[in-house]
């Protein structure tokens, strides 16, 4: 039945001389209306790239199961992050967002894949390229964009900005390169201490991989068998410095030495998911920490003040976009296995664009935080405190 | 005068004991002698027992019983889970402690001395102090960083720095500096129960000094409010403000000066940040003269801050003379005994400064 419909649909397209994606609404609607959910493949198994392993007998499976539901969910997640980041780019260029803005487009499969593998009750901490994780950990697009534009509706009431967004079991957003890694191990220590079978995913980049505090952390995490997944998002450049120019060893998954490691294709959401599941099981089994190097790529420069083409070629960026884009990869899989239709995905795209646009509207129109709140949140659970203003007569109030 | 001075200086810690027994401290009849070390130990023991989220980590805190024996017996009682020996990795373990605090535990992070906290200072300031503000109240960090601060004896430049001014500079931190056993006990319990990052500056030379402690202070729920100074000695001619070990020096100086008819009020700051400026102001409005005493370097220090605050407030108009700061000498700490002694405020320096300020 479904092949028949597919044939009809393709024939229609050939007749009208349009490609499948360009069907007019009426033609498309007729075709879609007659395809029910049962026409789609409910589940399929995909071959995924084998992971390189370090100090492990075996790695994650080389085949991944994907249901239609999951496929659509991952697609939606990645597309949302993509559109949100591009909106942030736009708002930054309009000077509505200021200061630091480190965009995540290109790396969506990492955030989506990890979140698919862990539980909401697990913990996650990352560095400053954090908007993607802020979303996957449950913060709404409008609260993220409003935080970027510094408004009272932002997740941190406008007081944190791009690098300091928080949510339950999500510890930011951290501005000091590498500092989040010991923090993540500490969160894992708390999980172990409380015996709650939760784990902590602690992310850092190829640049941070050379920070001394990482090695201090690896030592303690291994010594105490902390349930911590250390994830190196290797996007090949630490700001403007390529990995070859920064690291004596670019095998980041081996840099934990005595800690087992995996090198994972970070552009494939299924690969990331399977590896993260494998890693999470490792931790929950009490085997101690594990390192996951996700090989990924960022389309934008390091931040909005970096055009991103002085240290790499436009050709390189274009090549990744055309051959390895994480969203395209998933879309292709879904379509070629009849797990979703072009129209359906287009519908999702339209919905997401609308959501992001509405969130941007909110982020642009919401007022800035009131001056009365300037000094609040210095201390937790304390009586009100007097704070000196810019001059001795300026006595400001701080409440917890 | 010189003889009694020499007597005080030579007898050192015995002098403090003697001074204490002579009733400089108001103590109830059934009081007990407790060293600062034991007071800290008991405070931690009680808080560990009271709340199972509290734990201690640092170098040598467990099996060695603490580099200065402050955590003696705790590992034996509470075990590996709650008393954790760390490798020599200050930045790493301080960060781990902060992360644990973020995830719901209440760590006590010991630095063997605060000199080593410099390796970890980013975690103290950027990860601990600023987070509650940056998250607009979403993420508290209930942690205590404790350890000996300032000069010890013969440990030279890299092991003698006072960090009170550095930490007290930063919003989001509470900075506490106990002098005697009661301070140590009450303030440490308060710090552990506080939901915010507290830097707890101890003093190695005070660890072995015993003080009388009241019955009240022996209660398991005895805490001293952070942010409140204490008037250790009432006086009318001049106010001496100090923190940590030098409170004792001020009291010694006051005893000598009393014989010459100079009546000193001695204030023990107890907390550096938030500073109890009202207490100092109230005293200055009574005595009209102020001398600050600290072990740290003069520039941008505790005394400098007190001067600025006095000038900005109501007490300025009550001053009959500029405020005098007595501080450590503005040099890295030398090793040789005679040089070291002359690098820190001595009782004679305080006496001299008081007389100069009073123009007597």
PDB file of N, CA and C in Angstrom, chain A residues 123 155-157 159-160 164 166-167 170-171 174 176 178-180 182-183 185-187 189-190 193-194 211 213 216-217 219-220 223-224 226 373-382 385 388 392 395 400, chain B residues 52-55 57 81-82 84-87 89-93 95-96 98-100 102-105 122-123 126-127 129 131-140 171-174 194-196 274 312:
ATOM      1  N   UNK A 123      22.693  14.350  35.572  1.00  0.00           N
ATOM      2  CA  UNK A 123      23.168  15.724  35.659  1.00  0.00           C
ATOM      3  C   UNK A 123      24.058  16.048  34.476  1.00  0.00           C
ATOM      4  N   UNK A 155      16.071  33.081  31.688  1.00  0.00           N
ATOM      5  CA  UNK A 155      16.123  32.012  32.685  1.00  0.00           C
ATOM      6  C   UNK A 155      16.892  32.447  33.947  1.00  0.00           C
ATOM      7  N   UNK A 156      17.851  33.347  33.788  1.00  0.00           N
ATOM      8  CA  UNK A 156      18.564  33.873  34.952  1.00  0.00           C
ATOM      9  C   UNK A 156      18.202  35.344  35.175  1.00  0.00           C
ATOM     10  N   UNK A 157      16.948  35.684  34.788  1.00  0.00           N
ATOM     11  CA  UNK A 157      16.429  37.040  34.994  1.00  0.00           C
ATOM     12  C   UNK A 157      17.308  38.113  34.355  1.00  0.00           C
ATOM     13  N   UNK A 159      20.517  38.271  34.478  1.00  0.00           N
ATOM     14  CA  UNK A 159      21.726  38.580  35.229  1.00  0.00           C
ATOM     15  C   UNK A 159      22.908  37.710  34.849  1.00  0.00           C
ATOM     16  N   UNK A 160      22.645  36.655  34.069  1.00  0.00           N
ATOM     17  CA  UNK A 160      23.726  35.732  33.743  1.00  0.00           C
ATOM     18  C   UNK A 160      24.270  35.939  32.331  1.00  0.00           C
ATOM     19  N   UNK A 164      25.746  31.777  31.408  1.00  0.00           N
ATOM     20  CA  UNK A 164      25.362  31.468  32.785  1.00  0.00           C
ATOM     21  C   UNK A 164      23.872  31.187  32.890  1.00  0.00           C
ATOM     22  N   UNK A 166      20.995  28.233  33.893  1.00  0.00           N
ATOM     23  CA  UNK A 166      20.918  27.056  34.761  1.00  0.00           C
ATOM     24  C   UNK A 166      19.508  26.470  34.758  1.00  0.00           C
ATOM     25  N   UNK A 167      19.420  25.195  35.098  1.00  0.00           N
ATOM     26  CA  UNK A 167      18.121  24.525  35.214  1.00  0.00           C
ATOM     27  C   UNK A 167      18.319  23.357  36.185  1.00  0.00           C
ATOM     28  N   UNK A 170      21.078  20.881  35.630  1.00  0.00           N
ATOM     29  CA  UNK A 170      21.917  21.465  34.588  1.00  0.00           C
ATOM     30  C   UNK A 170      22.670  22.630  35.205  1.00  0.00           C
ATOM     31  N   UNK A 171      23.993  22.501  35.242  1.00  0.00           N
ATOM     32  CA  UNK A 171      24.788  23.447  36.016  1.00  0.00           C
ATOM     33  C   UNK A 171      25.501  24.440  35.121  1.00  0.00           C
ATOM     34  N   UNK A 174      29.469  27.727  31.784  1.00  0.00           N
ATOM     35  CA  UNK A 174      30.550  28.155  32.646  1.00  0.00           C
ATOM     36  C   UNK A 174      31.562  28.906  31.792  1.00  0.00           C
ATOM     37  N   UNK A 176      34.795  30.027  32.569  1.00  0.00           N
ATOM     38  CA  UNK A 176      36.238  29.826  32.699  1.00  0.00           C
ATOM     39  C   UNK A 176      36.588  28.458  32.097  1.00  0.00           C
ATOM     40  N   UNK A 178      37.580  25.057  31.258  1.00  0.00           N
ATOM     41  CA  UNK A 178      38.070  23.921  32.033  1.00  0.00           C
ATOM     42  C   UNK A 178      37.540  23.853  33.442  1.00  0.00           C
ATOM     43  N   UNK A 179      37.104  24.992  34.004  1.00  0.00           N
ATOM     44  CA  UNK A 179      36.680  25.006  35.412  1.00  0.00           C
ATOM     45  C   UNK A 179      35.477  24.106  35.657  1.00  0.00           C
ATOM     46  N   UNK A 180      34.680  23.879  34.596  1.00  0.00           N
ATOM     47  CA  UNK A 180      33.479  23.075  34.773  1.00  0.00           C
ATOM     48  C   UNK A 180      33.809  21.596  34.978  1.00  0.00           C
ATOM     49  N   UNK A 182      36.235  19.959  37.001  1.00  0.00           N
ATOM     50  CA  UNK A 182      36.195  19.536  38.404  1.00  0.00           C
ATOM     51  C   UNK A 182      34.790  19.658  39.001  1.00  0.00           C
ATOM     52  N   UNK A 183      34.045  20.692  38.606  1.00  0.00           N
ATOM     53  CA  UNK A 183      32.681  20.846  39.110  1.00  0.00           C
ATOM     54  C   UNK A 183      31.863  19.609  38.768  1.00  0.00           C
ATOM     55  N   UNK A 185      32.871  16.587  38.171  1.00  0.00           N
ATOM     56  CA  UNK A 185      33.287  15.438  38.974  1.00  0.00           C
ATOM     57  C   UNK A 185      32.717  15.556  40.381  1.00  0.00           C
ATOM     58  N   UNK A 186      32.597  16.782  40.859  1.00  0.00           N
ATOM     59  CA  UNK A 186      32.007  17.009  42.183  1.00  0.00           C
ATOM     60  C   UNK A 186      30.535  16.642  42.208  1.00  0.00           C
ATOM     61  N   UNK A 187      29.855  16.951  41.120  1.00  0.00           N
ATOM     62  CA  UNK A 187      28.443  16.574  41.017  1.00  0.00           C
ATOM     63  C   UNK A 187      28.337  15.052  41.009  1.00  0.00           C
ATOM     64  N   UNK A 189      30.429  13.048  42.386  1.00  0.00           N
ATOM     65  CA  UNK A 189      30.712  12.641  43.770  1.00  0.00           C
ATOM     66  C   UNK A 189      29.438  12.692  44.597  1.00  0.00           C
ATOM     67  N   UNK A 190      28.658  13.761  44.404  1.00  0.00           N
ATOM     68  CA  UNK A 190      27.397  13.885  45.136  1.00  0.00           C
ATOM     69  C   UNK A 190      26.450  12.735  44.772  1.00  0.00           C
ATOM     70  N   UNK A 193      27.787   9.706  46.561  1.00  0.00           N
ATOM     71  CA  UNK A 193      27.591   9.906  48.009  1.00  0.00           C
ATOM     72  C   UNK A 193      26.144   9.617  48.395  1.00  0.00           C
ATOM     73  N   UNK A 194      25.222  10.114  47.568  1.00  0.00           N
ATOM     74  CA  UNK A 194      23.805   9.962  47.874  1.00  0.00           C
ATOM     75  C   UNK A 194      23.243   8.623  47.412  1.00  0.00           C
ATOM     76  N   UNK A 211      43.905  21.835  29.803  1.00  0.00           N
ATOM     77  CA  UNK A 211      43.915  22.474  31.118  1.00  0.00           C
ATOM     78  C   UNK A 211      44.399  21.498  32.186  1.00  0.00           C
ATOM     79  N   UNK A 213      43.690  21.399  35.330  1.00  0.00           N
ATOM     80  CA  UNK A 213      42.682  20.952  36.274  1.00  0.00           C
ATOM     81  C   UNK A 213      41.910  19.733  35.767  1.00  0.00           C
ATOM     82  N   UNK A 216      43.960  16.792  36.996  1.00  0.00           N
ATOM     83  CA  UNK A 216      43.732  16.621  38.432  1.00  0.00           C
ATOM     84  C   UNK A 216      42.397  15.911  38.638  1.00  0.00           C
ATOM     85  N   UNK A 217      41.412  16.334  37.862  1.00  0.00           N
ATOM     86  CA  UNK A 217      40.075  15.750  37.988  1.00  0.00           C
ATOM     87  C   UNK A 217      40.055  14.298  37.544  1.00  0.00           C
ATOM     88  N   UNK A 219      42.381  12.174  37.656  1.00  0.00           N
ATOM     89  CA  UNK A 219      43.027  11.374  38.689  1.00  0.00           C
ATOM     90  C   UNK A 219      42.060  11.061  39.823  1.00  0.00           C
ATOM     91  N   UNK A 220      41.404  12.086  40.324  1.00  0.00           N
ATOM     92  CA  UNK A 220      40.491  11.868  41.452  1.00  0.00           C
ATOM     93  C   UNK A 220      39.271  11.064  41.029  1.00  0.00           C
ATOM     94  N   UNK A 223      40.398   7.496  40.781  1.00  0.00           N
ATOM     95  CA  UNK A 223      40.745   7.003  42.120  1.00  0.00           C
ATOM     96  C   UNK A 223      39.486   6.643  42.903  1.00  0.00           C
ATOM     97  N   UNK A 224      38.500   7.522  42.853  1.00  0.00           N
ATOM     98  CA  UNK A 224      37.290   7.359  43.656  1.00  0.00           C
ATOM     99  C   UNK A 224      36.144   6.716  42.881  1.00  0.00           C
ATOM    100  N   UNK A 226      34.300   7.824  40.363  1.00  0.00           N
ATOM    101  CA  UNK A 226      33.136   8.695  40.288  1.00  0.00           C
ATOM    102  C   UNK A 226      32.315   8.389  39.036  1.00  0.00           C
ATOM    103  N   UNK A 373      16.374  45.313  41.405  1.00  0.00           N
ATOM    104  CA  UNK A 373      16.874  43.942  41.555  1.00  0.00           C
ATOM    105  C   UNK A 373      18.374  43.844  41.359  1.00  0.00           C
ATOM    106  N   UNK A 374      19.022  44.989  41.160  1.00  0.00           N
ATOM    107  CA  UNK A 374      20.459  44.988  40.876  1.00  0.00           C
ATOM    108  C   UNK A 374      21.261  44.160  41.857  1.00  0.00           C
ATOM    109  N   UNK A 375      20.974  44.360  43.143  1.00  0.00           N
ATOM    110  CA  UNK A 375      21.827  43.751  44.167  1.00  0.00           C
ATOM    111  C   UNK A 375      21.274  42.454  44.742  1.00  0.00           C
ATOM    112  N   UNK A 376      20.127  41.995  44.224  1.00  0.00           N
ATOM    113  CA  UNK A 376      19.566  40.755  44.772  1.00  0.00           C
ATOM    114  C   UNK A 376      20.412  39.537  44.431  1.00  0.00           C
ATOM    115  N   UNK A 377      20.182  38.472  45.191  1.00  0.00           N
ATOM    116  CA  UNK A 377      20.821  37.170  44.933  1.00  0.00           C
ATOM    117  C   UNK A 377      22.324  37.172  45.162  1.00  0.00           C
ATOM    118  N   UNK A 378      22.788  37.950  46.157  1.00  0.00           N
ATOM    119  CA  UNK A 378      24.184  37.843  46.546  1.00  0.00           C
ATOM    120  C   UNK A 378      24.330  36.606  47.411  1.00  0.00           C
ATOM    121  N   UNK A 379      23.436  36.513  48.420  1.00  0.00           N
ATOM    122  CA  UNK A 379      23.459  35.366  49.330  1.00  0.00           C
ATOM    123  C   UNK A 379      22.141  34.624  49.300  1.00  0.00           C
ATOM    124  N   UNK A 380      22.221  33.329  49.557  1.00  0.00           N
ATOM    125  CA  UNK A 380      21.031  32.494  49.592  1.00  0.00           C
ATOM    126  C   UNK A 380      20.506  32.408  51.013  1.00  0.00           C
ATOM    127  N   UNK A 381      19.174  32.513  51.156  1.00  0.00           N
ATOM    128  CA  UNK A 381      18.561  32.223  52.442  1.00  0.00           C
ATOM    129  C   UNK A 381      19.057  33.121  53.577  1.00  0.00           C
ATOM    130  N   UNK A 382      19.269  34.369  53.293  1.00  0.00           N
ATOM    131  CA  UNK A 382      19.801  35.322  54.265  1.00  0.00           C
ATOM    132  C   UNK A 382      18.837  36.490  54.426  1.00  0.00           C
ATOM    133  N   UNK A 385      20.241  42.625  52.995  1.00  0.00           N
ATOM    134  CA  UNK A 385      21.592  43.121  53.239  1.00  0.00           C
ATOM    135  C   UNK A 385      21.710  44.480  52.563  1.00  0.00           C
ATOM    136  N   UNK A 388      26.735  48.657  49.137  1.00  0.00           N
ATOM    137  CA  UNK A 388      27.198  49.984  48.758  1.00  0.00           C
ATOM    138  C   UNK A 388      27.024  50.186  47.263  1.00  0.00           C
ATOM    139  N   UNK A 392      29.096  56.834  48.337  1.00  0.00           N
ATOM    140  CA  UNK A 392      28.744  56.508  49.719  1.00  0.00           C
ATOM    141  C   UNK A 392      27.287  56.779  50.089  1.00  0.00           C
ATOM    142  N   UNK A 395      22.884  53.708  49.025  1.00  0.00           N
ATOM    143  CA  UNK A 395      22.794  52.481  49.830  1.00  0.00           C
ATOM    144  C   UNK A 395      21.708  51.596  49.215  1.00  0.00           C
ATOM    145  N   UNK A 400      17.656  37.910  49.236  1.00  0.00           N
ATOM    146  CA  UNK A 400      18.184  36.613  48.810  1.00  0.00           C
ATOM    147  C   UNK A 400      17.509  36.058  47.564  1.00  0.00           C
TER     148      UNK A 400
ATOM    149  N   UNK B  52      23.917  14.744  57.526  1.00  0.00           N
ATOM    150  CA  UNK B  52      24.747  13.784  56.793  1.00  0.00           C
ATOM    151  C   UNK B  52      25.196  14.281  55.422  1.00  0.00           C
ATOM    152  N   UNK B  53      24.746  15.465  55.044  1.00  0.00           N
ATOM    153  CA  UNK B  53      25.242  16.021  53.793  1.00  0.00           C
ATOM    154  C   UNK B  53      26.600  16.691  53.981  1.00  0.00           C
ATOM    155  N   UNK B  54      26.979  16.922  55.254  1.00  0.00           N
ATOM    156  CA  UNK B  54      28.251  17.580  55.532  1.00  0.00           C
ATOM    157  C   UNK B  54      29.387  16.569  55.386  1.00  0.00           C
ATOM    158  N   UNK B  55      30.449  16.950  54.697  1.00  0.00           N
ATOM    159  CA  UNK B  55      31.625  16.087  54.644  1.00  0.00           C
ATOM    160  C   UNK B  55      32.859  16.967  54.538  1.00  0.00           C
ATOM    161  N   UNK B  57      36.830  17.412  52.974  1.00  0.00           N
ATOM    162  CA  UNK B  57      37.866  16.907  52.086  1.00  0.00           C
ATOM    163  C   UNK B  57      39.055  17.839  52.073  1.00  0.00           C
ATOM    164  N   UNK B  81      33.785   7.776  53.524  1.00  0.00           N
ATOM    165  CA  UNK B  81      32.773   8.476  52.731  1.00  0.00           C
ATOM    166  C   UNK B  81      32.714   9.950  53.109  1.00  0.00           C
ATOM    167  N   UNK B  82      32.889  10.234  54.427  1.00  0.00           N
ATOM    168  CA  UNK B  82      32.653  11.597  54.894  1.00  0.00           C
ATOM    169  C   UNK B  82      33.919  12.389  55.179  1.00  0.00           C
ATOM    170  N   UNK B  84      37.511  12.751  53.464  1.00  0.00           N
ATOM    171  CA  UNK B  84      38.165  12.309  52.226  1.00  0.00           C
ATOM    172  C   UNK B  84      39.566  12.901  52.080  1.00  0.00           C
ATOM    173  N   UNK B  85      40.548  12.021  51.997  1.00  0.00           N
ATOM    174  CA  UNK B  85      41.919  12.457  51.699  1.00  0.00           C
ATOM    175  C   UNK B  85      42.011  12.724  50.203  1.00  0.00           C
ATOM    176  N   UNK B  86      42.552  13.866  49.832  1.00  0.00           N
ATOM    177  CA  UNK B  86      42.699  14.148  48.405  1.00  0.00           C
ATOM    178  C   UNK B  86      44.162  14.112  48.005  1.00  0.00           C
ATOM    179  N   UNK B  87      44.443  13.897  46.725  1.00  0.00           N
ATOM    180  CA  UNK B  87      45.799  14.096  46.221  1.00  0.00           C
ATOM    181  C   UNK B  87      46.119  15.598  46.257  1.00  0.00           C
ATOM    182  N   UNK B  89      46.026  18.381  44.749  1.00  0.00           N
ATOM    183  CA  UNK B  89      45.370  18.919  43.550  1.00  0.00           C
ATOM    184  C   UNK B  89      44.372  19.983  43.944  1.00  0.00           C
ATOM    185  N   UNK B  90      44.879  21.119  44.442  1.00  0.00           N
ATOM    186  CA  UNK B  90      43.980  22.136  44.996  1.00  0.00           C
ATOM    187  C   UNK B  90      42.896  22.582  44.029  1.00  0.00           C
ATOM    188  N   UNK B  91      43.315  22.894  42.801  1.00  0.00           N
ATOM    189  CA  UNK B  91      42.325  23.411  41.864  1.00  0.00           C
ATOM    190  C   UNK B  91      41.277  22.337  41.602  1.00  0.00           C
ATOM    191  N   UNK B  92      41.744  21.110  41.440  1.00  0.00           N
ATOM    192  CA  UNK B  92      40.846  19.984  41.197  1.00  0.00           C
ATOM    193  C   UNK B  92      39.915  19.722  42.357  1.00  0.00           C
ATOM    194  N   UNK B  93      40.446  19.595  43.572  1.00  0.00           N
ATOM    195  CA  UNK B  93      39.546  19.210  44.662  1.00  0.00           C
ATOM    196  C   UNK B  93      38.674  20.363  45.144  1.00  0.00           C
ATOM    197  N   UNK B  95      37.377  22.509  43.068  1.00  0.00           N
ATOM    198  CA  UNK B  95      36.303  22.462  42.076  1.00  0.00           C
ATOM    199  C   UNK B  95      35.343  21.318  42.344  1.00  0.00           C
ATOM    200  N   UNK B  96      35.888  20.177  42.722  1.00  0.00           N
ATOM    201  CA  UNK B  96      35.051  19.026  43.064  1.00  0.00           C
ATOM    202  C   UNK B  96      34.157  19.374  44.254  1.00  0.00           C
ATOM    203  N   UNK B  98      33.108  22.344  45.168  1.00  0.00           N
ATOM    204  CA  UNK B  98      32.075  23.292  44.736  1.00  0.00           C
ATOM    205  C   UNK B  98      30.976  22.563  43.959  1.00  0.00           C
ATOM    206  N   UNK B  99      31.376  21.650  43.082  1.00  0.00           N
ATOM    207  CA  UNK B  99      30.385  20.873  42.328  1.00  0.00           C
ATOM    208  C   UNK B  99      29.497  20.061  43.250  1.00  0.00           C
ATOM    209  N   UNK B 100      30.096  19.460  44.263  1.00  0.00           N
ATOM    210  CA  UNK B 100      29.318  18.675  45.221  1.00  0.00           C
ATOM    211  C   UNK B 100      28.322  19.570  45.955  1.00  0.00           C
ATOM    212  N   UNK B 102      26.977  22.277  44.750  1.00  0.00           N
ATOM    213  CA  UNK B 102      25.925  22.627  43.793  1.00  0.00           C
ATOM    214  C   UNK B 102      24.908  21.510  43.686  1.00  0.00           C
ATOM    215  N   UNK B 103      25.381  20.258  43.865  1.00  0.00           N
ATOM    216  CA  UNK B 103      24.484  19.112  43.682  1.00  0.00           C
ATOM    217  C   UNK B 103      23.830  18.652  44.978  1.00  0.00           C
ATOM    218  N   UNK B 104      23.920  19.455  46.039  1.00  0.00           N
ATOM    219  CA  UNK B 104      23.131  19.165  47.232  1.00  0.00           C
ATOM    220  C   UNK B 104      23.880  18.758  48.485  1.00  0.00           C
ATOM    221  N   UNK B 105      25.203  18.602  48.405  1.00  0.00           N
ATOM    222  CA  UNK B 105      25.940  18.275  49.617  1.00  0.00           C
ATOM    223  C   UNK B 105      26.433  19.561  50.289  1.00  0.00           C
ATOM    224  N   UNK B 122      40.330  30.507  41.465  1.00  0.00           N
ATOM    225  CA  UNK B 122      39.288  30.643  40.438  1.00  0.00           C
ATOM    226  C   UNK B 122      38.024  29.882  40.841  1.00  0.00           C
ATOM    227  N   UNK B 123      38.200  28.703  41.418  1.00  0.00           N
ATOM    228  CA  UNK B 123      37.026  27.927  41.831  1.00  0.00           C
ATOM    229  C   UNK B 123      36.294  28.617  42.981  1.00  0.00           C
ATOM    230  N   UNK B 126      35.074  32.375  41.024  1.00  0.00           N
ATOM    231  CA  UNK B 126      34.216  32.288  39.848  1.00  0.00           C
ATOM    232  C   UNK B 126      33.187  31.171  39.898  1.00  0.00           C
ATOM    233  N   UNK B 127      33.539  30.053  40.534  1.00  0.00           N
ATOM    234  CA  UNK B 127      32.566  28.958  40.588  1.00  0.00           C
ATOM    235  C   UNK B 127      31.692  29.019  41.823  1.00  0.00           C
ATOM    236  N   UNK B 129      31.645  31.831  44.597  1.00  0.00           N
ATOM    237  CA  UNK B 129      31.108  33.119  45.054  1.00  0.00           C
ATOM    238  C   UNK B 129      30.069  33.723  44.110  1.00  0.00           C
ATOM    239  N   UNK B 131      28.176  32.367  41.645  1.00  0.00           N
ATOM    240  CA  UNK B 131      27.140  31.565  41.001  1.00  0.00           C
ATOM    241  C   UNK B 131      25.712  31.898  41.430  1.00  0.00           C
ATOM    242  N   UNK B 132      25.484  32.144  42.709  1.00  0.00           N
ATOM    243  CA  UNK B 132      24.107  32.431  43.124  1.00  0.00           C
ATOM    244  C   UNK B 132      23.590  33.682  42.419  1.00  0.00           C
ATOM    245  N   UNK B 133      24.467  34.678  42.264  1.00  0.00           N
ATOM    246  CA  UNK B 133      24.082  35.912  41.589  1.00  0.00           C
ATOM    247  C   UNK B 133      23.859  35.681  40.104  1.00  0.00           C
ATOM    248  N   UNK B 134      24.827  35.003  39.460  1.00  0.00           N
ATOM    249  CA  UNK B 134      24.748  34.792  38.007  1.00  0.00           C
ATOM    250  C   UNK B 134      23.514  33.989  37.622  1.00  0.00           C
ATOM    251  N   UNK B 135      23.094  33.117  38.529  1.00  0.00           N
ATOM    252  CA  UNK B 135      21.939  32.269  38.227  1.00  0.00           C
ATOM    253  C   UNK B 135      20.651  32.905  38.719  1.00  0.00           C
ATOM    254  N   UNK B 136      20.752  34.145  39.220  1.00  0.00           N
ATOM    255  CA  UNK B 136      19.585  34.858  39.776  1.00  0.00           C
ATOM    256  C   UNK B 136      18.856  33.993  40.799  1.00  0.00           C
ATOM    257  N   UNK B 137      19.634  33.360  41.671  1.00  0.00           N
ATOM    258  CA  UNK B 137      19.034  32.621  42.763  1.00  0.00           C
ATOM    259  C   UNK B 137      18.706  31.171  42.489  1.00  0.00           C
ATOM    260  N   UNK B 138      19.013  30.673  41.283  1.00  0.00           N
ATOM    261  CA  UNK B 138      18.689  29.277  40.981  1.00  0.00           C
ATOM    262  C   UNK B 138      19.683  28.296  41.609  1.00  0.00           C
ATOM    263  N   UNK B 139      20.923  28.705  41.781  1.00  0.00           N
ATOM    264  CA  UNK B 139      21.969  27.767  42.183  1.00  0.00           C
ATOM    265  C   UNK B 139      22.765  28.242  43.391  1.00  0.00           C
ATOM    266  N   UNK B 140      22.363  27.842  44.608  1.00  0.00           N
ATOM    267  CA  UNK B 140      23.178  28.195  45.775  1.00  0.00           C
ATOM    268  C   UNK B 140      24.402  27.281  45.888  1.00  0.00           C
ATOM    269  N   UNK B 171      32.247  40.188  46.338  1.00  0.00           N
ATOM    270  CA  UNK B 171      30.849  39.957  46.679  1.00  0.00           C
ATOM    271  C   UNK B 171      30.468  38.509  46.417  1.00  0.00           C
ATOM    272  N   UNK B 172      29.602  37.994  47.245  1.00  0.00           N
ATOM    273  CA  UNK B 172      29.164  36.605  47.102  1.00  0.00           C
ATOM    274  C   UNK B 172      29.855  35.688  48.090  1.00  0.00           C
ATOM    275  N   UNK B 173      30.940  36.176  48.708  1.00  0.00           N
ATOM    276  CA  UNK B 173      31.646  35.391  49.724  1.00  0.00           C
ATOM    277  C   UNK B 173      31.362  35.958  51.096  1.00  0.00           C
ATOM    278  N   UNK B 174      31.380  35.083  52.090  1.00  0.00           N
ATOM    279  CA  UNK B 174      31.448  35.565  53.465  1.00  0.00           C
ATOM    280  C   UNK B 174      32.860  35.196  53.935  1.00  0.00           C
ATOM    281  N   UNK B 194      25.563  27.736  57.032  1.00  0.00           N
ATOM    282  CA  UNK B 194      25.232  28.810  56.102  1.00  0.00           C
ATOM    283  C   UNK B 194      25.075  28.242  54.691  1.00  0.00           C
ATOM    284  N   UNK B 195      24.090  28.740  53.939  1.00  0.00           N
ATOM    285  CA  UNK B 195      23.861  28.220  52.595  1.00  0.00           C
ATOM    286  C   UNK B 195      24.733  28.886  51.533  1.00  0.00           C
ATOM    287  N   UNK B 196      25.752  29.621  51.986  1.00  0.00           N
ATOM    288  CA  UNK B 196      26.591  30.372  51.055  1.00  0.00           C
ATOM    289  C   UNK B 196      28.061  30.003  51.190  1.00  0.00           C
ATOM    290  N   UNK B 274      30.537  40.064  55.700  1.00  0.00           N
ATOM    291  CA  UNK B 274      30.263  41.499  55.779  1.00  0.00           C
ATOM    292  C   UNK B 274      30.751  42.106  57.100  1.00  0.00           C
ATOM    293  N   UNK B 312      33.240  57.537  55.441  1.00  0.00           N
ATOM    294  CA  UNK B 312      31.976  57.658  54.723  1.00  0.00           C
ATOM    295  C   UNK B 312      30.770  57.688  55.647  1.00  0.00           C
TER     296      UNK B 312
END
